JSON list of C-alpha atoms in Angstrom, two decimals:
[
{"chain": "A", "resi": 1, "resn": "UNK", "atom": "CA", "xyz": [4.30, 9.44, 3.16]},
{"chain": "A", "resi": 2, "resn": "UNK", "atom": "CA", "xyz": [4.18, 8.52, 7.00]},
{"chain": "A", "resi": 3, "resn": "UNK", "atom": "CA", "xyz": [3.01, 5.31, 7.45]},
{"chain": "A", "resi": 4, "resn": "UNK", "atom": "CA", "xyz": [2.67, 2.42, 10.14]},
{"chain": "A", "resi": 5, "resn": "UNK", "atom": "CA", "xyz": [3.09, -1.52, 10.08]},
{"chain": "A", "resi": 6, "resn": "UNK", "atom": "CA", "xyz": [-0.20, -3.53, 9.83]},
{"chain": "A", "resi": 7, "resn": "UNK", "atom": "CA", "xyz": [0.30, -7.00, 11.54]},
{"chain": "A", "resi": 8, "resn": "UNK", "atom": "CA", "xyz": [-2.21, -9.79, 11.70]},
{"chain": "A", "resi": 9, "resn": "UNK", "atom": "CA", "xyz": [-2.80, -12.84, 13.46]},
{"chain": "A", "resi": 10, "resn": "UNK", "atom": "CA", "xyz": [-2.61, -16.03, 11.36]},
{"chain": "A", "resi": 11, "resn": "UNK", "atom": "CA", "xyz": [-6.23, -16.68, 11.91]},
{"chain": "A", "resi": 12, "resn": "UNK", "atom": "CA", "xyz": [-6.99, -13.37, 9.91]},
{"chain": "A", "resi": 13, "resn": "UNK", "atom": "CA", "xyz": [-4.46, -14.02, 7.22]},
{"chain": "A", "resi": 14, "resn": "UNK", "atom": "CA", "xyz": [-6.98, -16.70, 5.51]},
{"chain": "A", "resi": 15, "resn": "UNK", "atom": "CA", "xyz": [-9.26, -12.89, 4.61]},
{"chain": "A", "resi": 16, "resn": "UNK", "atom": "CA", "xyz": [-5.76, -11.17, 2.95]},
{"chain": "A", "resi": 17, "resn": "UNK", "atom": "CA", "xyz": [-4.11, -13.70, 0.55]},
{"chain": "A", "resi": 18, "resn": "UNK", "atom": "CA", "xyz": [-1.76, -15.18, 3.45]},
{"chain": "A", "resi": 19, "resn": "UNK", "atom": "CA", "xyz": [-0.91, -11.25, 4.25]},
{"chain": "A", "resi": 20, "resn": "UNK", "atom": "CA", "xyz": [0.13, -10.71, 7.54]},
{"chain": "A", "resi": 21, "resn": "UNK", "atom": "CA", "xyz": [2.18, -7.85, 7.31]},
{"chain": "A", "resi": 22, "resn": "UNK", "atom": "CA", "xyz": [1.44, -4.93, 5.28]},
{"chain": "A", "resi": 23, "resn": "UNK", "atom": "CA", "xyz": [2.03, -0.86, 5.26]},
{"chain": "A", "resi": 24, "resn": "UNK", "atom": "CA", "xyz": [-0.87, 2.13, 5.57]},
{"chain": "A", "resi": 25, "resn": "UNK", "atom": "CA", "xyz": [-0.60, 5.44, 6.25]},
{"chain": "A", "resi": 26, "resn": "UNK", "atom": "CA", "xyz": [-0.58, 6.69, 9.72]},
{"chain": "A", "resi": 27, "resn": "UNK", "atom": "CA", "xyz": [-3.38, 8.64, 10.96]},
{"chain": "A", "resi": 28, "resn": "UNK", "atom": "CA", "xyz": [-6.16, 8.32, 13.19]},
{"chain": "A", "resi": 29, "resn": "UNK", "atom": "CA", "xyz": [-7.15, 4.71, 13.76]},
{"chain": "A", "resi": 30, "resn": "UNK", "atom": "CA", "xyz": [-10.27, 5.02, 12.60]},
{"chain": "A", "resi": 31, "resn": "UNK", "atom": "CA", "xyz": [-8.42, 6.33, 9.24]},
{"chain": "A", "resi": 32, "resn": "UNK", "atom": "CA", "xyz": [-5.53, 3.26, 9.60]},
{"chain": "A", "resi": 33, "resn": "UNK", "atom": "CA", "xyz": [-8.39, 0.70, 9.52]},
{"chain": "A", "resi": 34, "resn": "UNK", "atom": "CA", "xyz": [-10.02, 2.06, 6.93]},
{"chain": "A", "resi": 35, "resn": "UNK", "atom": "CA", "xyz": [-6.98, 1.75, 4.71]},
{"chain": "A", "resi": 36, "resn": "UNK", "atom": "CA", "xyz": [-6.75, -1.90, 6.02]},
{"chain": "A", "resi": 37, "resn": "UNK", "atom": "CA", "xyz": [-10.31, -2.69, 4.79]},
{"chain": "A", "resi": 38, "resn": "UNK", "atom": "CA", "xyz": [-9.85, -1.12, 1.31]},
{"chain": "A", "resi": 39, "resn": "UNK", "atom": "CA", "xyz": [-6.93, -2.92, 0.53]},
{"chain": "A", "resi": 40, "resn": "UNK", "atom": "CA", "xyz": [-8.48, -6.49, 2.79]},
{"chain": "A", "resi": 41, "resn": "UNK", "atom": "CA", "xyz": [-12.41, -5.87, 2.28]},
{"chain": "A", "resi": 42, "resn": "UNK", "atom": "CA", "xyz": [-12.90, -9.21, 3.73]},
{"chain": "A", "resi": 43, "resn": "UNK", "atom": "CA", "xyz": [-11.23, -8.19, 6.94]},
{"chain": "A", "resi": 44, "resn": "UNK", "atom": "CA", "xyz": [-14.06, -5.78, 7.83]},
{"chain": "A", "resi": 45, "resn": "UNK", "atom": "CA", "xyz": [-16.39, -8.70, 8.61]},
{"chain": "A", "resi": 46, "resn": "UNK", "atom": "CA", "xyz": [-13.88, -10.31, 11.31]},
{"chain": "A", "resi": 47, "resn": "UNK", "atom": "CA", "xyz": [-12.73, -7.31, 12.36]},
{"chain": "A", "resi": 48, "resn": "UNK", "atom": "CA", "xyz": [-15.91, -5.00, 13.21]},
{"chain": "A", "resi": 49, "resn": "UNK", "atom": "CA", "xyz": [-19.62, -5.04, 13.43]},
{"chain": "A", "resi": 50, "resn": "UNK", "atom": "CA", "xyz": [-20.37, -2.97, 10.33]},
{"chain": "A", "resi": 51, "resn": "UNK", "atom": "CA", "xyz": [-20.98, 0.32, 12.74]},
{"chain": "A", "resi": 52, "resn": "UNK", "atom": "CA", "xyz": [-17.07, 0.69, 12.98]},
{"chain": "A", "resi": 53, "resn": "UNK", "atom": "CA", "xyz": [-16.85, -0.75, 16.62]},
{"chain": "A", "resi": 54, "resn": "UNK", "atom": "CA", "xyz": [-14.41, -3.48, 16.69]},
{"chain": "A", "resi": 55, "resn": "UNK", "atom": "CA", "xyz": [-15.71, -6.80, 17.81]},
{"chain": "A", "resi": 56, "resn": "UNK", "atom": "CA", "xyz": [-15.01, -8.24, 21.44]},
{"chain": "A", "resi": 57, "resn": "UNK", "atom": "CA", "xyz": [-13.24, -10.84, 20.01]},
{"chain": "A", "resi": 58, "resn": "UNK", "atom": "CA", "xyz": [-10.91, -9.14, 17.90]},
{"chain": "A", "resi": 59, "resn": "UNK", "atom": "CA", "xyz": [-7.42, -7.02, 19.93]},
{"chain": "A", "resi": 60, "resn": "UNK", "atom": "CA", "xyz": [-5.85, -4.33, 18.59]},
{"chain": "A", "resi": 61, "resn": "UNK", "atom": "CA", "xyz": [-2.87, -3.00, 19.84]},
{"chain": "A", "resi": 62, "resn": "UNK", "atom": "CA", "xyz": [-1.20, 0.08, 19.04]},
{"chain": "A", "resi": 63, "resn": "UNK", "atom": "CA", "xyz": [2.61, -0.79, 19.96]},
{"chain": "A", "resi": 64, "resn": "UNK", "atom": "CA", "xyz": [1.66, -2.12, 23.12]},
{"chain": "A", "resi": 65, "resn": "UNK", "atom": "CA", "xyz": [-1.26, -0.52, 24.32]},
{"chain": "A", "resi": 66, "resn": "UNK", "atom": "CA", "xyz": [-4.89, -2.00, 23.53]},
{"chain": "A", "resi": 67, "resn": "UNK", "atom": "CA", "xyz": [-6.46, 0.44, 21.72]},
{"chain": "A", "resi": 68, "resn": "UNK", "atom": "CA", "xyz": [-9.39, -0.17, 23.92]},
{"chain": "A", "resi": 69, "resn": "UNK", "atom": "CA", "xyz": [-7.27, 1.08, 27.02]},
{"chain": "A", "resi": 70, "resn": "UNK", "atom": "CA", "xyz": [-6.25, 4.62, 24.98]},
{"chain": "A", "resi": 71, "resn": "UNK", "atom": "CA", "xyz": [-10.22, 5.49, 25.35]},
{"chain": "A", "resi": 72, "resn": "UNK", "atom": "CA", "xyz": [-11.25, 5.94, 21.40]},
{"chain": "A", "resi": 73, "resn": "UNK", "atom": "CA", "xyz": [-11.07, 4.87, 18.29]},
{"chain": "A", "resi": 74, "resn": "UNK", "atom": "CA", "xyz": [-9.95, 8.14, 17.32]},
{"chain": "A", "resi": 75, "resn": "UNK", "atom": "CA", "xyz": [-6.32, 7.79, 18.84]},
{"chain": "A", "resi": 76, "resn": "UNK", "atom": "CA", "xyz": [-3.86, 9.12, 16.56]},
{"chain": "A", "resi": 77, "resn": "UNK", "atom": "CA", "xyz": [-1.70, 6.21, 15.23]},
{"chain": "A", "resi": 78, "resn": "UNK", "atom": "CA", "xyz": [1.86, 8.06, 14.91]},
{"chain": "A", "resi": 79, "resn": "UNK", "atom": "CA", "xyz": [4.28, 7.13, 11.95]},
{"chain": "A", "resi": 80, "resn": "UNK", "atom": "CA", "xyz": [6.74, 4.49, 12.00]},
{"chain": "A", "resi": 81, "resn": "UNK", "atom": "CA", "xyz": [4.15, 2.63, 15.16]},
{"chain": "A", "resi": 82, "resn": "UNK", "atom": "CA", "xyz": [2.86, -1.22, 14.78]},
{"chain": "A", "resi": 83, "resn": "UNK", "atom": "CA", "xyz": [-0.48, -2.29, 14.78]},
{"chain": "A", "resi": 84, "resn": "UNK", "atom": "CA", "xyz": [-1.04, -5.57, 15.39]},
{"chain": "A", "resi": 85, "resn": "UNK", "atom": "CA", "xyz": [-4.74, -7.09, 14.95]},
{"chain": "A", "resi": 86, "resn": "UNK", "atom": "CA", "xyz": [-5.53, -10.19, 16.34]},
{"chain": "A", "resi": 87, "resn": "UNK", "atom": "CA", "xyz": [-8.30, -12.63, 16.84]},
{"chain": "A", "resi": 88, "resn": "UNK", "atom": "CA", "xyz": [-9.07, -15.01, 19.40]},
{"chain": "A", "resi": 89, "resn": "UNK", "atom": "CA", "xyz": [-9.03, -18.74, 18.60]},
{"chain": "A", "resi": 90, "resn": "UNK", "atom": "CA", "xyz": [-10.95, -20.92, 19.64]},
{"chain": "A", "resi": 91, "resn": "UNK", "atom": "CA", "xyz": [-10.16, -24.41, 21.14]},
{"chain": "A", "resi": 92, "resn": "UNK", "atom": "CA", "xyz": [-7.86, -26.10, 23.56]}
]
């Protein structure tokens, strides 16, 4: 199975059981995060706004591009790639 390399920020990690580095199966990302959520339900709520948009405090990248700046959430997410899901923090 082709898959790709789930990475989270440490702020997320509290929603996955101190998980911050996992395997899903490659795919479009709207298909990736799904597999995130199923095996991290909680991660849904930090992560998007229950319509499948991700939050505008929340980053994605996919290797190094924001998955904002590639134009959809439908961008195919090619085997053996990172994505790396991070949220902002707060503070200073």
């Amino acid at each position: 199975m082709s898959e790709v390399t789930v990475v989270l920020s440490t702020p997320l990690a509290r929603f996955t059981s101190g998980e911050t580095k996992f395997h899903v199966p490659a795919g479009p990302f709207r298909e990736v995060i799904l597999h995130v959520y199923k095996r991290h339900p909680a991660l849904r709520l930090r992560v998007d706004d229950g319509s499948g948009a991700l939050l505008p405090f929340v980053s994605v990248y996919v290797g190094e591009d924001n998955i904002r700046d590639l134009g959809s959430l439908d961008t195919v997410v090619a085997p053996n790639s990172t994505v790396m899901i991070m949220s902002a923090v707060a503070g200073g």
